[in-house]
Coordinates of C-alpha atoms in Angstrom, one line a residue:
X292 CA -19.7 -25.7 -87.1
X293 CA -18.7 -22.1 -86.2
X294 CA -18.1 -22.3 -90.3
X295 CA -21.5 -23.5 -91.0
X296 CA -23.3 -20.6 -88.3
X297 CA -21.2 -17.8 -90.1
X298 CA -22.3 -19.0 -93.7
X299 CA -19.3 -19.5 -95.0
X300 CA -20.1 -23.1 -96.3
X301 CA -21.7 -23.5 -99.5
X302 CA -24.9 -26.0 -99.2
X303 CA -23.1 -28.5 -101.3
X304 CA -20.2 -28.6 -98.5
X305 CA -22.9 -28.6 -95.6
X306 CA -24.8 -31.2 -97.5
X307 CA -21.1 -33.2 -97.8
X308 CA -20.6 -33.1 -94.0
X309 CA -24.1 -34.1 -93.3
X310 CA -24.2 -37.1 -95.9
X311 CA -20.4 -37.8 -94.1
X312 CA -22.1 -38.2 -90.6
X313 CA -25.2 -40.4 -91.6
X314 CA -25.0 -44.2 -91.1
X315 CA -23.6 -44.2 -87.5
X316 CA -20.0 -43.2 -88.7
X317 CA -20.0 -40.5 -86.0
X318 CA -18.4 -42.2 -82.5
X319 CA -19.4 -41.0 -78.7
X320 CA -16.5 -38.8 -78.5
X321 CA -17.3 -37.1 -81.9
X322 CA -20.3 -37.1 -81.0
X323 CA -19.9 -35.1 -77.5
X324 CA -17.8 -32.4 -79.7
X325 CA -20.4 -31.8 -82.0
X326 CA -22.7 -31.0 -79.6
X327 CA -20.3 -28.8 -77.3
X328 CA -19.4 -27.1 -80.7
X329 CA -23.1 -26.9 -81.3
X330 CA -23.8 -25.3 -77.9
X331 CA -20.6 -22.6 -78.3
X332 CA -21.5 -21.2 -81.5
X333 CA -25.0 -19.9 -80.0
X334 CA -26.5 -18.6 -77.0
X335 CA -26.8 -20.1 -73.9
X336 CA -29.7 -19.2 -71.6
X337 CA -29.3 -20.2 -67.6
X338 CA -32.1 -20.2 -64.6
X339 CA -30.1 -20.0 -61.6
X340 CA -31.5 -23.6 -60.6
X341 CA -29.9 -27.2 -60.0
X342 CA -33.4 -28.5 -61.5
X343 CA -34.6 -27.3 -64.9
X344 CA -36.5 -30.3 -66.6
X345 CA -37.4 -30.8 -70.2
X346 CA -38.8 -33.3 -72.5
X347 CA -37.7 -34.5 -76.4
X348 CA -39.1 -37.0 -78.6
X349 CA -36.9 -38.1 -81.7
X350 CA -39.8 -38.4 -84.3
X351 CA -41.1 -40.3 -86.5
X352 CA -44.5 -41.1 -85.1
X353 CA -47.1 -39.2 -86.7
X354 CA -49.3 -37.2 -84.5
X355 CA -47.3 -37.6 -81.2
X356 CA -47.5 -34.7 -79.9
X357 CA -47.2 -35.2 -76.2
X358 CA -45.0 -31.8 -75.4
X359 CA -47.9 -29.5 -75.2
X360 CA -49.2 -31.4 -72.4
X361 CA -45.9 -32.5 -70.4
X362 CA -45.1 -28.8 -70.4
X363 CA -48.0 -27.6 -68.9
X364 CA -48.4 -30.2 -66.4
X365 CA -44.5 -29.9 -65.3
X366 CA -45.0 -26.2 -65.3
X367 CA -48.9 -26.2 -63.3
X368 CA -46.5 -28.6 -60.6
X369 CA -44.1 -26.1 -60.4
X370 CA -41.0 -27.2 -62.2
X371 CA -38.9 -25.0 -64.3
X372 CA -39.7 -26.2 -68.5
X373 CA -38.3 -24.1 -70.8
X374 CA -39.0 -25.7 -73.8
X375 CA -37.6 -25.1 -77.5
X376 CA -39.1 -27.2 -80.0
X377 CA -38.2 -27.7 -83.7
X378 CA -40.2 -27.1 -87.0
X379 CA -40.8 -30.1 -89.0
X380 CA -37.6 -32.1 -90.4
X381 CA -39.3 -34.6 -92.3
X382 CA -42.5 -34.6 -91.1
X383 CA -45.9 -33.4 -91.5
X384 CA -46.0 -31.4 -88.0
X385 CA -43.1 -30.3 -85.6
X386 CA -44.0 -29.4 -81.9
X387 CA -43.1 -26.1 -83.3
X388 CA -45.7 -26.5 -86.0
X389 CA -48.5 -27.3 -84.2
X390 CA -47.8 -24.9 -81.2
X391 CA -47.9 -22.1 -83.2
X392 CA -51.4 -22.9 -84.5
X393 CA -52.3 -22.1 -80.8
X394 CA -50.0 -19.1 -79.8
X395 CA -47.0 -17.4 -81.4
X396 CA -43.8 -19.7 -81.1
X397 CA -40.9 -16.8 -82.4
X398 CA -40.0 -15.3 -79.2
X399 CA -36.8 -13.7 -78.4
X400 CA -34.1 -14.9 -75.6
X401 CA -35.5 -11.7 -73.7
X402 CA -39.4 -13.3 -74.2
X403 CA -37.8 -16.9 -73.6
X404 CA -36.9 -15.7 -70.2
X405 CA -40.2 -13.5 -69.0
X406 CA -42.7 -16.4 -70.0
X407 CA -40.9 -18.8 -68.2
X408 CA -40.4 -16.6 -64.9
X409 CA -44.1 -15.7 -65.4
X410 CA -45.2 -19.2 -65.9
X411 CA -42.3 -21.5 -65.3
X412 CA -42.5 -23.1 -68.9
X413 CA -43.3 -22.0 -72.3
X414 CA -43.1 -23.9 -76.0
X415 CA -41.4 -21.8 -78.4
X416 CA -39.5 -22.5 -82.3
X417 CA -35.6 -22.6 -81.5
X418 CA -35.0 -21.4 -84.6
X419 CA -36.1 -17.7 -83.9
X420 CA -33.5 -17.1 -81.1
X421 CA -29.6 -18.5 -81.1
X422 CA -29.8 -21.6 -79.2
X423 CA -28.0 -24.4 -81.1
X424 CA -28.1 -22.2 -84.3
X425 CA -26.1 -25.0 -86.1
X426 CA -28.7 -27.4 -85.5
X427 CA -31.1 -25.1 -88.0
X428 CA -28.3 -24.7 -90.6
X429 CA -27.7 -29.0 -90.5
X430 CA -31.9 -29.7 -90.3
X431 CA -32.3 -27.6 -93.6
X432 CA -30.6 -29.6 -95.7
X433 CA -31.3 -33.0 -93.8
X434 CA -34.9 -31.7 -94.8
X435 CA -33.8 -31.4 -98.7
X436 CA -32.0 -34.8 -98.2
X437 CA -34.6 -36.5 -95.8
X438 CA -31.8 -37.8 -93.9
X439 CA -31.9 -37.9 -90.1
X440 CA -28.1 -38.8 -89.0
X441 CA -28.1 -41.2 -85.9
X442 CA -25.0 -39.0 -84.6
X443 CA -26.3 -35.1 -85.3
X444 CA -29.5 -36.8 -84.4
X445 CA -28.2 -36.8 -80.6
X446 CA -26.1 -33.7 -80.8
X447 CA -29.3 -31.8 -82.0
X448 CA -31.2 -33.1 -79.0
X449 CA -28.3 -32.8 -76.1
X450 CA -27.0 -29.4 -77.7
X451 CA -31.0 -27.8 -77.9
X452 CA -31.3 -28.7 -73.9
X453 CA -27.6 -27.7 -73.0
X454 CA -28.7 -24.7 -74.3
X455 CA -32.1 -23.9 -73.2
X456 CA -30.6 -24.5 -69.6
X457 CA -31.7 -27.6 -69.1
X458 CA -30.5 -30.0 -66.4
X459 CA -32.4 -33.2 -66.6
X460 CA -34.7 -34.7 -69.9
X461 CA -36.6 -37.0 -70.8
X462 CA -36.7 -38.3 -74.2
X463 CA -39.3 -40.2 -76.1
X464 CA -37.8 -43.0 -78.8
X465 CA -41.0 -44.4 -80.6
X466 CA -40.2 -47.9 -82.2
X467 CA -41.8 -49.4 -84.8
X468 CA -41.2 -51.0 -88.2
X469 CA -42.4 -48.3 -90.0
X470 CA -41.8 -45.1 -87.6
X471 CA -38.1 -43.4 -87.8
X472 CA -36.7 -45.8 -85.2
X473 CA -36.9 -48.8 -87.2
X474 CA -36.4 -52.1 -84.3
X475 CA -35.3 -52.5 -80.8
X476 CA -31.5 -52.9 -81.4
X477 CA -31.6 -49.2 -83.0
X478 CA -33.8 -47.8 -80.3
X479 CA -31.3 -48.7 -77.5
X480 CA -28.5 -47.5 -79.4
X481 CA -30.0 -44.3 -79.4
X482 CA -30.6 -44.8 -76.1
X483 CA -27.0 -45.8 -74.9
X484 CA -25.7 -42.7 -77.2
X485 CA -28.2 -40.0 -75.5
X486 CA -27.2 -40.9 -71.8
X487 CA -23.6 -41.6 -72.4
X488 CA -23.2 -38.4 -74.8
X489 CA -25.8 -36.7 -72.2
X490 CA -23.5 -37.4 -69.2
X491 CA -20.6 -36.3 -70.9
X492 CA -22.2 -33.4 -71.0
X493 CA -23.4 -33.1 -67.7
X494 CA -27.1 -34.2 -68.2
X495 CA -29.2 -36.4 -66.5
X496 CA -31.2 -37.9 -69.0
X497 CA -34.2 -40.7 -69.0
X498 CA -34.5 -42.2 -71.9
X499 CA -38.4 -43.6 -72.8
X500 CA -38.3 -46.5 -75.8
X501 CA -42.0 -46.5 -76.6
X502 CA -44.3 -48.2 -79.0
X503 CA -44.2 -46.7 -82.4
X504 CA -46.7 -49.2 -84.2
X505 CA -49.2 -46.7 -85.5
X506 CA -49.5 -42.9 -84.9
X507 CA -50.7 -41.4 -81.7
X508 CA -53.8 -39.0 -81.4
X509 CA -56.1 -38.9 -84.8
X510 CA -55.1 -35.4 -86.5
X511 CA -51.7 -35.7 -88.2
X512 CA -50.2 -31.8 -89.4
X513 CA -50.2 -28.5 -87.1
X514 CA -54.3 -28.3 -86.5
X515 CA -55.7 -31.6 -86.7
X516 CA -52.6 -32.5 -83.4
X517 CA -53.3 -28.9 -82.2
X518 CA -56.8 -30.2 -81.6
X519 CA -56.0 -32.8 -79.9
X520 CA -53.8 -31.3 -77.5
X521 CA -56.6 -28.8 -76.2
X522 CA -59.2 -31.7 -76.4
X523 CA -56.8 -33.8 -74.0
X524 CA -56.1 -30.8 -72.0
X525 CA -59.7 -29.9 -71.5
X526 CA -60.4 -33.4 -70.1
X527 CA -62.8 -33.6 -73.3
X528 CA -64.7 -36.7 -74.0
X529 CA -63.6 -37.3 -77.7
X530 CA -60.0 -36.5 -76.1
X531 CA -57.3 -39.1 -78.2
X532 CA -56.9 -41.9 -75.0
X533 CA -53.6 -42.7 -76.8
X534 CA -52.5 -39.5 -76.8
X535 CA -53.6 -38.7 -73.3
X536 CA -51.7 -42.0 -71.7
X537 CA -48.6 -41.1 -73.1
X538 CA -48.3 -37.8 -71.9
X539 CA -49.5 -38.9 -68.7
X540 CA -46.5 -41.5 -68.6
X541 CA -44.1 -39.0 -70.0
X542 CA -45.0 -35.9 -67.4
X543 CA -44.7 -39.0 -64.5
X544 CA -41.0 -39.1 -65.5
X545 CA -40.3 -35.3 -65.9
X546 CA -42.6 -35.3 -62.3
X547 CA -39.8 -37.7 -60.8
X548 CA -36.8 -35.5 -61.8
X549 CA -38.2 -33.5 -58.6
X550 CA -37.2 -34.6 -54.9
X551 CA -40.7 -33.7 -53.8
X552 CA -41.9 -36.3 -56.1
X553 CA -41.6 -40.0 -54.8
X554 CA -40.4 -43.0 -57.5
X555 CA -43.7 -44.2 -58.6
X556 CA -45.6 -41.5 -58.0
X557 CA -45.6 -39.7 -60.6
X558 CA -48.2 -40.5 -62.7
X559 CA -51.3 -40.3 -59.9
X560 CA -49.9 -36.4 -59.2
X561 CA -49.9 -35.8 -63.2
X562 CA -53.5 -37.6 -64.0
X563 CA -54.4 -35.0 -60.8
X564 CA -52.9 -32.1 -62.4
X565 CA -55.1 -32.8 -65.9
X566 CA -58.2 -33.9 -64.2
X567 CA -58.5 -30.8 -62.3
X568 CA -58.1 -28.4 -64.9
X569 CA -55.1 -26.8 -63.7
X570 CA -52.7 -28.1 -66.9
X571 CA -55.2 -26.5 -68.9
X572 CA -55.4 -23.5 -67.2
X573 CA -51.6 -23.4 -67.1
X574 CA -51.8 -23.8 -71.0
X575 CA -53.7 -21.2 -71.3
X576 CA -52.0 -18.6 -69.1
X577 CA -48.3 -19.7 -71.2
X578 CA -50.3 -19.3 -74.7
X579 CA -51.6 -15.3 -73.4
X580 CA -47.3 -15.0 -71.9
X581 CA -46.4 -16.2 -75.3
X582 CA -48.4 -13.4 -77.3
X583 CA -52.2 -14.3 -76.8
X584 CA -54.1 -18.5 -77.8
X585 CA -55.5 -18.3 -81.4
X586 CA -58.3 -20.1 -82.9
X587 CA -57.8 -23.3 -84.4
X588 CA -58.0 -23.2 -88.3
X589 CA -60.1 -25.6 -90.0
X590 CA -59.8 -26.7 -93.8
X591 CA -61.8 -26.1 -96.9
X592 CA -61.0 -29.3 -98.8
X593 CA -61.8 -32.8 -97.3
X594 CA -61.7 -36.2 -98.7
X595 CA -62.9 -39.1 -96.9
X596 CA -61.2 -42.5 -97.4
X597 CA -63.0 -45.4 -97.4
X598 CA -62.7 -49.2 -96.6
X599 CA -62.9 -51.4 -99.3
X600 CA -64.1 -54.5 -97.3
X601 CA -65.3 -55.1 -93.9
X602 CA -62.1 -56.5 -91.3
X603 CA -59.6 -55.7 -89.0
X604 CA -57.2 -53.2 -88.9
X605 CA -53.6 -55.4 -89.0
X606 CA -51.5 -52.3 -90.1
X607 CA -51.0 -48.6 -90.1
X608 CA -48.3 -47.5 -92.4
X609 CA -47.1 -44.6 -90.5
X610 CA -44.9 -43.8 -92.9
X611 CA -47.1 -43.7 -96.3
X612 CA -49.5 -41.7 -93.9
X613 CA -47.3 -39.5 -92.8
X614 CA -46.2 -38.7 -96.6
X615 CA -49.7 -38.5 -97.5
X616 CA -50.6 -35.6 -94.7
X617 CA -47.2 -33.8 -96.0
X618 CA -48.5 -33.9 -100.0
X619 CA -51.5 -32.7 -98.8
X620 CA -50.1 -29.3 -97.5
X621 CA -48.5 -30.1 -93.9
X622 CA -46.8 -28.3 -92.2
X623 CA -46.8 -25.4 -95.0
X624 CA -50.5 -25.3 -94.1
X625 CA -51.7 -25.5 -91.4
X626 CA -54.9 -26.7 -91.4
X627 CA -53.6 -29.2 -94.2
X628 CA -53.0 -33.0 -93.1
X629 CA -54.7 -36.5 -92.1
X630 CA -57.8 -37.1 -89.7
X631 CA -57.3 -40.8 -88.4
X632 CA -60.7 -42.7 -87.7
X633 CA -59.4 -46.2 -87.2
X634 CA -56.6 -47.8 -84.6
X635 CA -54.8 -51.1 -84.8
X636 CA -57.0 -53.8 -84.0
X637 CA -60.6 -51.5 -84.8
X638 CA -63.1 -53.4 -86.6
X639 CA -64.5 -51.6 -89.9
X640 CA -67.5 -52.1 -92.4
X641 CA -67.1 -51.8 -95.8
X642 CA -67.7 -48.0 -96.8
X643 CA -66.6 -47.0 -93.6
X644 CA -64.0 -43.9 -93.8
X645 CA -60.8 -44.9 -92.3
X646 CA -59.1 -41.3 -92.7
X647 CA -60.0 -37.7 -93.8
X648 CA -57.4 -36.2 -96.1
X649 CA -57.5 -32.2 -95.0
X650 CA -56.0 -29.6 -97.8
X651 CA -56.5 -26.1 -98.6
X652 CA -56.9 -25.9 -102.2
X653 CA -58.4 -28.3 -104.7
X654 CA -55.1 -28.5 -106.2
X655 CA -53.5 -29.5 -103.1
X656 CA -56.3 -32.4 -102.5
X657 CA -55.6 -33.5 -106.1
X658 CA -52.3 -34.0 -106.0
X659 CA -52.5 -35.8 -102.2
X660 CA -55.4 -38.5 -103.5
X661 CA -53.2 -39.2 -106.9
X662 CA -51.1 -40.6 -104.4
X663 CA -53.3 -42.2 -102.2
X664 CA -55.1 -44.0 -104.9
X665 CA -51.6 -45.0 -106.8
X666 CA -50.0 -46.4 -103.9
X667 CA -50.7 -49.9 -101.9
X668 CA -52.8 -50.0 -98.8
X669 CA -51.9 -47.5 -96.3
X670 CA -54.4 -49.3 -93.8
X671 CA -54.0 -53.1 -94.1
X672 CA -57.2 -54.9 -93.0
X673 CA -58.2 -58.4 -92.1
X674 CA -60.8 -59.7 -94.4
X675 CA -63.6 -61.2 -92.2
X676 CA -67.0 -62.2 -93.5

């Protein structure tokens, strides 16, 4: 690791190790090593506090993009969030991503600490400062790969929050047949490795194993989920419900981590804390700490996709979808990606559009539809008469 920070490893030997470590060949133990070699090799930033909370999803789901919301909820409550999020690994949108559409993400350790003293959270790229900077060096060519190893998978997460000075997490693991946590028995794996590795390491972690059928919210790249953020933080009517229940359920549990908060009673004080206005104010007031909130870019190239037949939505095949959004221009662009209309179970007409493909250059749009209209059915539907 301390190799692979200095850049003394060729990509073909940083590929080797990270091709070496995929398929669950790393144990606990190597596990726990990697991710205390990942924390040593960087900087390590420390509040002065027994509770600093934070909260990780692993991926995979298109559109989840709940972190926005649990941080300025957490931080309106009072809690201590410094959050680092990544860019996008292998898909259309990291947290990073999308933040940055809203306010500027590349802050230094120095920044880090002032916005979250100022506002007791913040949402910034870990990749500007040196927090875990092996985990940048390994995601870059897991990116050129599209692998995600089950092992560095957990050393990434445990390493970024050991680092960040975090205390106690709680992690998101969407399951789903097509989302990156394919079925149950790999989602408590997972699970097992992130508390046992986590405890090793002197974390208290909670670990969330949550549906990952179809994506969450409609947008799908950095403005279409940027959108949706501020529309759920705003308490707006066309807010995504999906979207806004599941970061409800995860800010209960980050809530919880405090001894002011009762077992149970987290959610009520977190729907308070949104209804009232006060996690968008908070939102607001970290964006302005962070550099000052931006407009929300829109894009000049839209295609509307259609359904063939009137029926019922059976499937969402997060995956193809999620491809489809990156072809399109995501996260390069960042008004580029996919405007869901439909959710599992919706009923359509025939003619009716099921998603929006967003680009920013005919070109772009060309080369996303090619796919769309050479592949099988993204959206499955239920033929009804």
């Amino acid at each position: 690791i301390e190799d692979a920070v200095a850049g003394h490893l060729s990509d073909i030997h940083t590929s080797a190790f990270v091709a070496a470590c995929a398929g669950g060949r790393l144990n606990e133990e190597e596990i726990f090593y990697l991710t205390k070699a990942m924390v040593d090799t960087g900087e390590r930033l420390t509040w002065g506090k027994d509770l600093v909370v934070d909260k990780h999803c692993v991926g995979g789901l298109p559109g989840n993009r709940t972190t926005p919301i649990v941080v300025a909820i957490a931080a309106a409550y009072g809690l201590t969030i410094p959050k680092t999020s990544s860019r996008s690994i292998t898909s259309p949108a990291g947290t990073a991503d999308t933040m940055e559409v809203l306010a500027p993400v590349e802050l230094s350790l120095e920044q880090i600490r002032k916005v979250v003293e100022k506002e007791n959270g913040c949402v910034v790229w870990g990749g500007a400062v040196s927090l875990s900077p092996a985990d940048d060096v390994l995601i870059r060519v897991e990116r050129t790969l599209n692998v995600d190893s089950e092992g560095q998978l957990v050393a990434s997460v445990l390493s970024k929050k050991l680092a960040a000075g975090s205390t106690h997490v709680v992690i998101d693991i969407p399951v789903g047949p097509t989302a990156k946590v394919r079925d149950a028995a790999m989602g408590i794996r997972l699970q097992h490795l992130l508390r046992h590795v986590g405890q090793m390491s002197g974390l208290t972690i909670k670990v969330a194993l949550t549906e990952g059928f179809e994506p969450i919210g409609r947008g799908i790249g950095p403005a279409l989920e940027a959108r949706d953020v501020v529309q759920v933080l705003q308490n707006h009517k066309d807010a995504p419900t999906d979207l806004r229940e599941h970061a409800l359920t995860l800010a209960a549990n980050v809530l919880e981590f405090s001894p002011q908060v009762e077992k149970g009673k987290g959610l009520t004080i977190a729907e308070e804390i949104l209804k009232n206005g006060k996690a968008w104010s908070k939102f607001q007031a970290i964006c302005e700490a962070q550099g000052g909130m931006r407009e929300i870019p829109q894009s000049c190239c839209r295609h509307d996709h259609l359904a063939t037949k009137t029926g019922k939505v059976l499937q969402i095949d997060t995956r193809r979808i999620a491809l489809l959004a990156k072809l399109a221009g995501a996260p390069q662009f960042k008004a580029a990606g996919i405007d869901l209309h439909v959710k599992l179970h919706d009923v359509v007409e025939k003619g009716q559009p099921l998603f929006t493909v967003h680009s920013q250059s005919p070109g772009e749009l060309n080369y996303a539809l090619s796919y769309l209209h050479e592949s099988n059915e993204f959206i499955r539907l239920e033929e009804m008469e």
